[in-house]
Coordinates of C-alpha atoms and ligand atoms in Angstrom, one line a residue:
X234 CA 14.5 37.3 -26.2
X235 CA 13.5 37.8 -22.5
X236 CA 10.1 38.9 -22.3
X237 CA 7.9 41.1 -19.1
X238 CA 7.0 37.8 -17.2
X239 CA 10.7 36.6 -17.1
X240 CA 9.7 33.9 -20.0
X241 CA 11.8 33.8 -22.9
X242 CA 9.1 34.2 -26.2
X243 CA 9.6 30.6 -26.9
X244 CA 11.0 28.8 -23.3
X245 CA 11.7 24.9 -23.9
X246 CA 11.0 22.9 -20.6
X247 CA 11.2 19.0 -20.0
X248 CA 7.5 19.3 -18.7
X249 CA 5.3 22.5 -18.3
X250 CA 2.5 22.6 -15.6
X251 CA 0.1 24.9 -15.7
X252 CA -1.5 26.1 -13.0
X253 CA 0.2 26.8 -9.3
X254 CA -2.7 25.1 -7.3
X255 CA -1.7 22.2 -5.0
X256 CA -1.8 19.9 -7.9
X257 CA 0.5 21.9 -10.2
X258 CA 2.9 22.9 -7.3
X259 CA 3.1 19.4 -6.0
X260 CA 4.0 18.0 -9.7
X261 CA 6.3 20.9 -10.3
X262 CA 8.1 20.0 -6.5
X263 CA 8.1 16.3 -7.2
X264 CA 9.5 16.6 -10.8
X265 CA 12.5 19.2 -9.7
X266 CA 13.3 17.4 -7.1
X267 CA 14.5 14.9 -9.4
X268 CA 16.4 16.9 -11.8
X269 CA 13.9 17.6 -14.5
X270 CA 13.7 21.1 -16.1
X271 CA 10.1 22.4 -14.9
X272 CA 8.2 25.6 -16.2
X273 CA 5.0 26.4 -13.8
X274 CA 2.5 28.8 -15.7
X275 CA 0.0 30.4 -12.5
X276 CA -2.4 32.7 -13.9
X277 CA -2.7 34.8 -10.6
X278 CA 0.2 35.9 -8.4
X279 CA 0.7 34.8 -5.1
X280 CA -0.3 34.8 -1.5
X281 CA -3.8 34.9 -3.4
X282 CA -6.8 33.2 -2.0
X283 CA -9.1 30.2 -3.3
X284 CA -12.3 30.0 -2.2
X285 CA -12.0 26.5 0.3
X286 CA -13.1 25.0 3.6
X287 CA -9.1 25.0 3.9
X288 CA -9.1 21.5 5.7
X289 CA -6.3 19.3 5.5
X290 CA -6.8 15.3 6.0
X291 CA -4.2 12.9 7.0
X292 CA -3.6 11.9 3.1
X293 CA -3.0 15.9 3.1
X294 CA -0.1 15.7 6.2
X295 CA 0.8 13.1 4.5
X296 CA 2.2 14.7 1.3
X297 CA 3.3 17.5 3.2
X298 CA 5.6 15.0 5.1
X299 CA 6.8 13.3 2.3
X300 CA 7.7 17.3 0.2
X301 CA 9.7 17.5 3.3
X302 CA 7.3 20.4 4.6
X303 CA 7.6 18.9 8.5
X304 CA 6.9 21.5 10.4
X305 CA 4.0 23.1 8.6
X306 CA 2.8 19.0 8.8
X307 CA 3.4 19.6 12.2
X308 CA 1.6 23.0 12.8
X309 CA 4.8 24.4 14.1
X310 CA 4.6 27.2 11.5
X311 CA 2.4 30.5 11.8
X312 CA -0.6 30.0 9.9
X313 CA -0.6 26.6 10.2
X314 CA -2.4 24.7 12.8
X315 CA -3.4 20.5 13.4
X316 CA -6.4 19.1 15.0
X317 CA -7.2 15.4 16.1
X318 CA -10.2 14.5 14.3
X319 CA -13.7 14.9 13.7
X320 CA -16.6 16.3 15.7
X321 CA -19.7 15.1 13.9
X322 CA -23.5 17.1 14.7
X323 CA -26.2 14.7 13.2
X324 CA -30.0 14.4 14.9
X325 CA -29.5 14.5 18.4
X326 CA -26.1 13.1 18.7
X327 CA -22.6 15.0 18.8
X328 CA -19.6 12.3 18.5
X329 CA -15.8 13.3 18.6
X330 CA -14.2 10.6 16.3
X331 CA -10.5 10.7 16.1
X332 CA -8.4 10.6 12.8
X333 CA -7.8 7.2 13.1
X334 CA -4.1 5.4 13.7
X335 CA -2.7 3.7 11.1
X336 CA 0.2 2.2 9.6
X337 CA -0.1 3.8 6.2
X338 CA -1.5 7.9 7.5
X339 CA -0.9 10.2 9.8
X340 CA -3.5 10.8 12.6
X341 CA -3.7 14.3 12.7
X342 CA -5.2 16.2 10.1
X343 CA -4.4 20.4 9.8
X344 CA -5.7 23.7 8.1
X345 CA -4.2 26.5 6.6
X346 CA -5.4 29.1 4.5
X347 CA -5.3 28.4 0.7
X348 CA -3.1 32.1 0.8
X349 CA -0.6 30.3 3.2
X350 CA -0.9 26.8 1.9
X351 CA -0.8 27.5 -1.6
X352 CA 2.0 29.8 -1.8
X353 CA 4.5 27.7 0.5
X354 CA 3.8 24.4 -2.1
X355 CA 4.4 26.8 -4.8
X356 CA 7.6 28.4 -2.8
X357 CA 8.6 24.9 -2.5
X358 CA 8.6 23.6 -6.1
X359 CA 10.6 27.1 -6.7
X360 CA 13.4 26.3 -4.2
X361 CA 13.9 23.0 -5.8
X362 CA 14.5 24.5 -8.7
X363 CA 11.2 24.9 -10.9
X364 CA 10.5 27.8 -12.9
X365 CA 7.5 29.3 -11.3
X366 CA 5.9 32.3 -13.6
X367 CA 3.2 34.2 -11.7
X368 CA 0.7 36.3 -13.7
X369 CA 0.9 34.3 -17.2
X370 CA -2.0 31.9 -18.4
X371 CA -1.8 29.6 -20.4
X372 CA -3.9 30.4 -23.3
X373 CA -4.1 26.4 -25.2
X374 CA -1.7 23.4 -26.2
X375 CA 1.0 23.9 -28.8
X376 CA 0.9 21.2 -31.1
X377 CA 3.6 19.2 -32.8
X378 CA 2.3 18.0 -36.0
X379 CA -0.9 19.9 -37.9
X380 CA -2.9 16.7 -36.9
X381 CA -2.8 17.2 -33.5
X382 CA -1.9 13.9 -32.4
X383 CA 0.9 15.0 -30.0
X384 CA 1.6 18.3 -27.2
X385 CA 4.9 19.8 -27.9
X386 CA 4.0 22.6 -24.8
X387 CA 1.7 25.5 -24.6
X388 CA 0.7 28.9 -25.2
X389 CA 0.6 31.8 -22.5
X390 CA -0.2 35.2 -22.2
X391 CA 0.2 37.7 -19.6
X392 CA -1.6 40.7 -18.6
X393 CA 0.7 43.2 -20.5
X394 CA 0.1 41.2 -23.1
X395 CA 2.9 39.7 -23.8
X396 CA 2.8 36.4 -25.3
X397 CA 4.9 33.4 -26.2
X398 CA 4.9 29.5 -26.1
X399 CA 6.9 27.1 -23.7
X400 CA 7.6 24.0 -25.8
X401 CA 7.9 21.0 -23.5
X402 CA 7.2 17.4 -24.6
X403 CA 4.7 16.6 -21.6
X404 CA 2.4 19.3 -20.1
X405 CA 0.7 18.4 -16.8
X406 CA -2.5 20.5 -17.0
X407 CA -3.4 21.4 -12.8
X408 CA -5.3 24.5 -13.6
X409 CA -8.4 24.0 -11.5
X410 CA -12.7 22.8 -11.6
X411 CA -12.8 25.0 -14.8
X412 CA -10.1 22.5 -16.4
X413 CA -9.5 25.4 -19.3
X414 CA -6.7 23.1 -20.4
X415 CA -8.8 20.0 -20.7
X416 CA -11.5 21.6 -22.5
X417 CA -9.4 22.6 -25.2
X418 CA -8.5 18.6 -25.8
X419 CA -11.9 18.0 -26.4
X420 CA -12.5 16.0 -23.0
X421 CA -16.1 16.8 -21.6
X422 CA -17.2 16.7 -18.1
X423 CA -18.9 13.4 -17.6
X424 CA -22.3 14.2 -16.5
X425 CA -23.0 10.6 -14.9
X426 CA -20.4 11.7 -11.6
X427 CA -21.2 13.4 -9.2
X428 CA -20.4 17.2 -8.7
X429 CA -21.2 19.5 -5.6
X430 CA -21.0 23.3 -5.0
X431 CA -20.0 24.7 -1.7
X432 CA -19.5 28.4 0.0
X433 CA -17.4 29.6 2.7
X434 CA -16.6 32.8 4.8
X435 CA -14.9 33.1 7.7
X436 CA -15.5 34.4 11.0
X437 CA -13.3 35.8 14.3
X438 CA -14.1 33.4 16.8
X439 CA -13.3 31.9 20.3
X440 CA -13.5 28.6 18.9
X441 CA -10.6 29.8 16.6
X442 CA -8.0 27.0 18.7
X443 CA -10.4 23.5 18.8
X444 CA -8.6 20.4 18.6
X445 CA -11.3 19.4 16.9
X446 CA -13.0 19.7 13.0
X447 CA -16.5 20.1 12.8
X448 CA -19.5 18.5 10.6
X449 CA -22.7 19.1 10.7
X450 CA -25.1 16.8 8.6
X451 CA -28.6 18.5 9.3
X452 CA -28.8 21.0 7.0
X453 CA -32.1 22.1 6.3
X454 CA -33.6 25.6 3.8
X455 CA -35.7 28.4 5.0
X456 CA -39.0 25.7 5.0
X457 CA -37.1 23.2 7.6
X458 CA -36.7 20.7 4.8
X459 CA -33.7 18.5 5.3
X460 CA -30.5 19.3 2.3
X461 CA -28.2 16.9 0.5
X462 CA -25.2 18.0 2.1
X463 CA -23.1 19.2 5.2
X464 CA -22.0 22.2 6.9
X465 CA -18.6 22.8 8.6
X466 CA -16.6 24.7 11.0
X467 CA -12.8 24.5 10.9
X468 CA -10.9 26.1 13.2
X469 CA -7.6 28.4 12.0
X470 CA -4.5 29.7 13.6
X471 CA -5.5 33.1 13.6
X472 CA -8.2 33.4 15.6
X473 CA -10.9 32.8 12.9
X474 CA -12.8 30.0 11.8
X475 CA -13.4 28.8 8.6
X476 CA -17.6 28.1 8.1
X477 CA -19.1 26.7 5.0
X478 CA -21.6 24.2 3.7
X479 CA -22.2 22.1 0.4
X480 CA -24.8 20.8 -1.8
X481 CA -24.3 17.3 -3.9
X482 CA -25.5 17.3 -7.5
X483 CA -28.0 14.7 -6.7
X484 CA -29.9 17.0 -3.9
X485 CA -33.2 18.7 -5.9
X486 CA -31.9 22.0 -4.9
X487 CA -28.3 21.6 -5.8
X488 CA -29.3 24.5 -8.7
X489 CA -32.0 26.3 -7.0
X490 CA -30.8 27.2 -3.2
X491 CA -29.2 30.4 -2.8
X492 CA -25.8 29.1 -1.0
X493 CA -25.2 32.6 0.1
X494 CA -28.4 32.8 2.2
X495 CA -28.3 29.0 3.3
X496 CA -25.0 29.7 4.8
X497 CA -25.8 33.2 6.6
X498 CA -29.4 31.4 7.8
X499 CA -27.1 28.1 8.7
X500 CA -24.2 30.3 11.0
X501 CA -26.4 32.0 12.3
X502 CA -28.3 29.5 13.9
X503 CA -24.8 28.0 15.3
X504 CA -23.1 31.5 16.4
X505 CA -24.0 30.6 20.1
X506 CA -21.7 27.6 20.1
X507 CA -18.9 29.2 17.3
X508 CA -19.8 33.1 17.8
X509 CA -20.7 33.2 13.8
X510 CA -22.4 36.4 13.8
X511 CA -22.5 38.9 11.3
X512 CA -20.5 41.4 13.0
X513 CA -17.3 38.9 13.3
X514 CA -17.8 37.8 9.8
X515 CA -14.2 38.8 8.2
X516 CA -14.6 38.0 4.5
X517 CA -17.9 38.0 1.9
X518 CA -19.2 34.8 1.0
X519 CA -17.8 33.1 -1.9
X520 CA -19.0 29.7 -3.8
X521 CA -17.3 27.4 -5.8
X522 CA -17.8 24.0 -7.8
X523 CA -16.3 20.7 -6.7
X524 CA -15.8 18.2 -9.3
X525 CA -16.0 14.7 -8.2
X526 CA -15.2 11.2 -9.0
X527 CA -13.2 11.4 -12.2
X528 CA -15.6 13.3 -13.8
X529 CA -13.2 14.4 -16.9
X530 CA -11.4 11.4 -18.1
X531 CA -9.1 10.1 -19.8
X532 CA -6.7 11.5 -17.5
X533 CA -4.0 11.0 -20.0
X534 CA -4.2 12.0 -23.8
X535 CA -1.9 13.3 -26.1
X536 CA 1.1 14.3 -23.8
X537 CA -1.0 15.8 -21.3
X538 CA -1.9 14.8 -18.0
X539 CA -5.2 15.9 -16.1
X540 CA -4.1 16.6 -12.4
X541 CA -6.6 17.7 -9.6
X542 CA -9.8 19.7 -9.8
X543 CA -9.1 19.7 -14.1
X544 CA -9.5 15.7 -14.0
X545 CA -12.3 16.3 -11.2
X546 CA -10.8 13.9 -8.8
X547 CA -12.5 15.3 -5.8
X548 CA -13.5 12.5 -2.9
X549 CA -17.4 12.4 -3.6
X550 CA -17.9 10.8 -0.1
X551 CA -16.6 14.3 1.6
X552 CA -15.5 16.9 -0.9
X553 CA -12.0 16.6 0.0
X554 CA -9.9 17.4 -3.1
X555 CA -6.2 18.9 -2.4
X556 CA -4.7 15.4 -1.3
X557 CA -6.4 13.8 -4.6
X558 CA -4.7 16.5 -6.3
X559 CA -1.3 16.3 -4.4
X560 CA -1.3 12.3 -4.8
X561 CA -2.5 12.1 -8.1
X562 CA 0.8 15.0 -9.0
X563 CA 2.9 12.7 -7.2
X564 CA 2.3 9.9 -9.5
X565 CA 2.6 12.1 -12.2
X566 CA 5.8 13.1 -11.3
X567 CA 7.1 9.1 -11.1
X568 CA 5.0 8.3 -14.5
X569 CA 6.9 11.1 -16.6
X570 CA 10.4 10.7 -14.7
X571 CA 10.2 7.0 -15.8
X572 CA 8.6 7.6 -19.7
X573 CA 11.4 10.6 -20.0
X574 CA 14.3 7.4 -18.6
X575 CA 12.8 5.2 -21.8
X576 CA 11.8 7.8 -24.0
X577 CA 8.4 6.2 -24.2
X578 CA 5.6 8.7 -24.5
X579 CA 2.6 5.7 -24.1
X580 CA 4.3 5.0 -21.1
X581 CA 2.5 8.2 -19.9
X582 CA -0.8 6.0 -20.5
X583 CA 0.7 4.3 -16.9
X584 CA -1.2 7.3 -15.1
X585 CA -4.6 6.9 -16.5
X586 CA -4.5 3.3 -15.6
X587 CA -2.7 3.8 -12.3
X588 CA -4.8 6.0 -11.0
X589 CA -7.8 4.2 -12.1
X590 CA -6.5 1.5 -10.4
X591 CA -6.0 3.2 -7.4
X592 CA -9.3 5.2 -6.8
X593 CA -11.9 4.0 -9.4
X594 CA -13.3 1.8 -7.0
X595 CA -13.8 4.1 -4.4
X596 CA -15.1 6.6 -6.7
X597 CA -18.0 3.7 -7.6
X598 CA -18.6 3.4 -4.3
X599 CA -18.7 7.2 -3.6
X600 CA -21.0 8.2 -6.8
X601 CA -23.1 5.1 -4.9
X602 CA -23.0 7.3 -1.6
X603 CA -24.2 10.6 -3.4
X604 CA -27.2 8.8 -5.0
X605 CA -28.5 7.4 -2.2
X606 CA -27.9 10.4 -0.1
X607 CA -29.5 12.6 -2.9
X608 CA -32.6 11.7 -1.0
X609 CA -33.1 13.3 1.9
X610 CA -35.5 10.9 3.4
X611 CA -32.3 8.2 3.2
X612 CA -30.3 11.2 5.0
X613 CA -32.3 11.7 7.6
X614 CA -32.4 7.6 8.5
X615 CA -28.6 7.6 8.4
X616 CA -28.4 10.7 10.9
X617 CA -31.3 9.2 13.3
X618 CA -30.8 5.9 13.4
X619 CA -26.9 5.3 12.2
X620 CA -25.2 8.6 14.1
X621 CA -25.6 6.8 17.9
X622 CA -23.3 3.5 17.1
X623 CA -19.4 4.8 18.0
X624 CA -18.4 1.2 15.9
X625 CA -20.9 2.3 13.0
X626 CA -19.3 5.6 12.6
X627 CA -16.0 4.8 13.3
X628 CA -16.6 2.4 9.9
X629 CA -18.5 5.4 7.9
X630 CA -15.8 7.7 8.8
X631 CA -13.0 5.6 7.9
X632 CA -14.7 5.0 4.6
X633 CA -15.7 8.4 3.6
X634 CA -12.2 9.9 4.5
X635 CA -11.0 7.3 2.5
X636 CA -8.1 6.0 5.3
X637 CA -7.4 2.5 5.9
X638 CA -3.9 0.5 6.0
X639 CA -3.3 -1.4 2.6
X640 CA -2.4 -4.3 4.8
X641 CA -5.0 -3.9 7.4
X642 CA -5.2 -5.2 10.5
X643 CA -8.5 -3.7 11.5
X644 CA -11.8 -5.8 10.5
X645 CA -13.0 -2.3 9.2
X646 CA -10.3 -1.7 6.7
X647 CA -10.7 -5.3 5.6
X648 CA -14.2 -4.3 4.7
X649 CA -13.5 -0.8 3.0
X650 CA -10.5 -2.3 1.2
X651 CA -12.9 -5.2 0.0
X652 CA -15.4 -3.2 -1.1
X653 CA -13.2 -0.6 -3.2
X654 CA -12.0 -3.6 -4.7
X655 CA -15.1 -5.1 -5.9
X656 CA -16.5 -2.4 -7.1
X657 CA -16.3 -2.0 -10.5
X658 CA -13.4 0.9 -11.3
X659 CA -14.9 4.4 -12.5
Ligands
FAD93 C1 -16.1 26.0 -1.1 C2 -15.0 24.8 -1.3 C3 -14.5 24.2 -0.1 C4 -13.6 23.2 -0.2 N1 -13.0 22.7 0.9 C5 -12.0 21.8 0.8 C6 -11.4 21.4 2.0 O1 -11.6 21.8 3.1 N2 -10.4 20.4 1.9 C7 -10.0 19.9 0.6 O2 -9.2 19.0 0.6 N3 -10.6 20.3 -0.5 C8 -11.6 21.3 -0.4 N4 -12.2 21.8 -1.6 C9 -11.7 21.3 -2.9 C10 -10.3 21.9 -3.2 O3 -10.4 23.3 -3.1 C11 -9.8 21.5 -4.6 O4 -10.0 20.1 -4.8 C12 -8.3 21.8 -4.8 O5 -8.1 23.2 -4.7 C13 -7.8 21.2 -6.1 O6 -6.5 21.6 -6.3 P1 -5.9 21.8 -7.8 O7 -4.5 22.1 -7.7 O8 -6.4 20.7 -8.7 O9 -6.7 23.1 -8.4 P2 -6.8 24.6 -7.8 O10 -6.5 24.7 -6.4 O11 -8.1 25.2 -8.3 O12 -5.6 25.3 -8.6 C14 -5.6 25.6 -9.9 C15 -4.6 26.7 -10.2 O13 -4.6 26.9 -11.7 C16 -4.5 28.3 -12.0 N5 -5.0 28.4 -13.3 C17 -6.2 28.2 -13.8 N6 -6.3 28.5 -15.2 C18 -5.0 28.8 -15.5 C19 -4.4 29.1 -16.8 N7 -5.1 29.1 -17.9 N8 -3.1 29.4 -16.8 C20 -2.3 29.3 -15.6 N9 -2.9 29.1 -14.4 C21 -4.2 28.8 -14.4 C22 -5.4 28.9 -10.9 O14 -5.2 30.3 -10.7 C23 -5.0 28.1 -9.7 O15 -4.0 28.6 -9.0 C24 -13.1 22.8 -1.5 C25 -13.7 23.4 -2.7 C26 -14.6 24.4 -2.5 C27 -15.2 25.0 -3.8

């Protein structure tokens, strides 16, 4: 039986994602494009917004270029639009630093909405051939035995209320910082890694078309008294700007500031330079968490596999999260193609390790960062006295948008690269 949401009562799958976020979509794209049967559970239907400073990094372009999305990579699509790099505000100095050129990245870096970015992943995964199912939530795992020891798919429930299961034997769980999924396994947030919350709202603005991004590391609350965190200005294709600002857990006031009124005091006091005034302001102010550093683990248990925001895999050196998500589906995608080839479900252990592999390190290093920079009297040094050295911040922005060639032939990826590797894995 067919029910309201186009989902059979119980639908069987190869793998069932849930969630429709750039994790989910990515996985769902990835795992279609190789032949695999693919359900895609979104809660919400699409275009629909999530709250983000809607800033794509090189590791972002990058996965756009290899899901075959060129010319959105490219800014060629309305909605869409690329920038060369970063313009950093700290102390008295203003530095443009490029995205740097590599073998391994692109160096350009782009924003688009989430509305527009979201829905063409998601549009994507579909015209390869996953089942995408807008306006059904997952409600929990469906398990295969009474002992729980094993997925066999997941429960959903739509708004009609309608409800059924889609059996699968792997579910990739991409539904977002709330990881509903994940908390239903029993994994806990770990409360050693770091987490942030930001806010954003947008403006109209005649800075709508810089080439360039925009950081700002002097944030300081109604007393003058310097903040844990950094505000930003990214410019969009049609004609507003995106302007936020985030707190690390660390910072003393990460609970107690109101992030609304630190980000209308904070644009106001740029709208000479960006025209952030309250009459161009074109949407409320909304916040969110940021989960960083691994900070639900394991990232593989039972059949399912934490991707994104629900594993908290968030950069804790810059917030940056949708390439974290968008890689960490792409391995997915390669780990479960090659456990369905040998019919080995520890093989899906692969990702944990894998990904640990790949970013624990950094994620050390980064949990490091927000510690030391959790002190606003270490802040303040860094923006005095480090911000004037181009060589300095050419390293510091290397490492904290986490871009350097695997075979490097710059001294400063030799150092990153040697550093993540020493560092113990997270
Ligand atoms: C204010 C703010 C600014 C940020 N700025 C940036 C930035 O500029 N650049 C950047 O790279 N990162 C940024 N981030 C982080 C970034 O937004 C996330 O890391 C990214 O969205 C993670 O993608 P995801 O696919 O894991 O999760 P999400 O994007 O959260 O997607 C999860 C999806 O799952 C769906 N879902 C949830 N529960 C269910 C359920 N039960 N059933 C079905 N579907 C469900 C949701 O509706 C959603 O569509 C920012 C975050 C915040 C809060």
């Amino acid at each position: 039986m067919t029910t309201g949401p186009g989902l059979a009562t119980v639908e069987r799958a190869d793998v069932v994602v849930v969630g429709a976020g750039p994790g989910g979509a990515a996985a769902a794209a990835h795992l279609a494009g190789r032949g695999h049967d693919v359900v895609v559970l979104e809660k919400d239907r699409f275009p629909r917004d999530k709250v983000c400073g809607d800033g794509l990094t090189p590791r972002v372009v990058k996965e756009l270029l290899d899901l075959g999305l060129t010319d959105e990579a490219h800014g060629r699509v309305p909605g869409w639009a690329t920038q060369r790099g970063l313009r950093i505000h700290g102390g008295s100095t203003v530095m443009e630093l490029p995205w740097p050129t590599l073998d391994d990245w692109p160096n350009w870096g782009a924003t688009a909405t989430r509305k527009i970015f979201d829905e063409t992943i998601a549009r994507h995964a579909q015209a390869r051939g996953a089942h995408l199912v807008e306006g059904v939530a997952a409600t929990g795992p469906v398990w295969r035995d009474g002992s729980e020891s094993r997925v066999a798919g997941v429960a959903w429930r739509d708004g009609e209320g309608n409800q059924g299961e889609v059996r699968a034997p792997v579910v990739i769980a991409a539904d977002g910082a709330g990881g509903p999924l994940a908390k239903h396994l029993g994994s806990p947030r770990r409360p050693e890694r770091p987490m942030a919350v930001a806010a954003r709202t947008y403006y109209r603005s005649p800075r709508s078309d810089d080439q360039w991004i925009s950081s700002f590391l002097d944030l300081t609350d109604a007393g003058g008294n310097l903040l844990s965190g950094y505000g930003w200005v990214f410019p969009l294709d049609d004609g507003t700007i995106n302007v936020g600002l985030g707190l690390l857990s660390t910072s003393k006031e990460f609970r107690s500031v109101s992030y609304r009124k630190l980000l209308e005091s904070w644009a106001t006091g740029i709208a000479d330079d960006f025209g952030t005034t309250e009459d161009s302001r074109t949407d409320r102010i909304r916040s969110g968490p940021i989960p960083m550093g691994f900070n639900r683990t394991p990232l593989h248990q039972r059949g399912v596999l934490l991707v994104g925001d629900s594993g908290g895999m968030v950069n804790p050196f810059n917030g940056e999260g949708i390439s974290y998500a968008m890689e960490a589906a792409a391995l997915a995608a390669d780990v479960v193609d090659g456990a369905m080839t040998t019919k080995r479900t520890a093989d899906l252990d692969r990702y944990d390790q894998l990904l640990r592999q790949r970013w624990g390190g950094y994620y050390t290093l980064g949990k490091v960062f927000s510690e030391l920079v959790g002190n606003p009297t270490v802040m303040h040094i860094c923006t005095t006295y480090g911000m004037p050295y181009r060589p300095l911040m050419e390293l510091v922005f290397k490492l904290m948008a986490h871009l350097t060639d695997r075979e490097p032939a710059d001294a400063k990826d030799v150092i990153i690269n040697t550093l993540q590797r020493l560092a113990p894995a997270a």
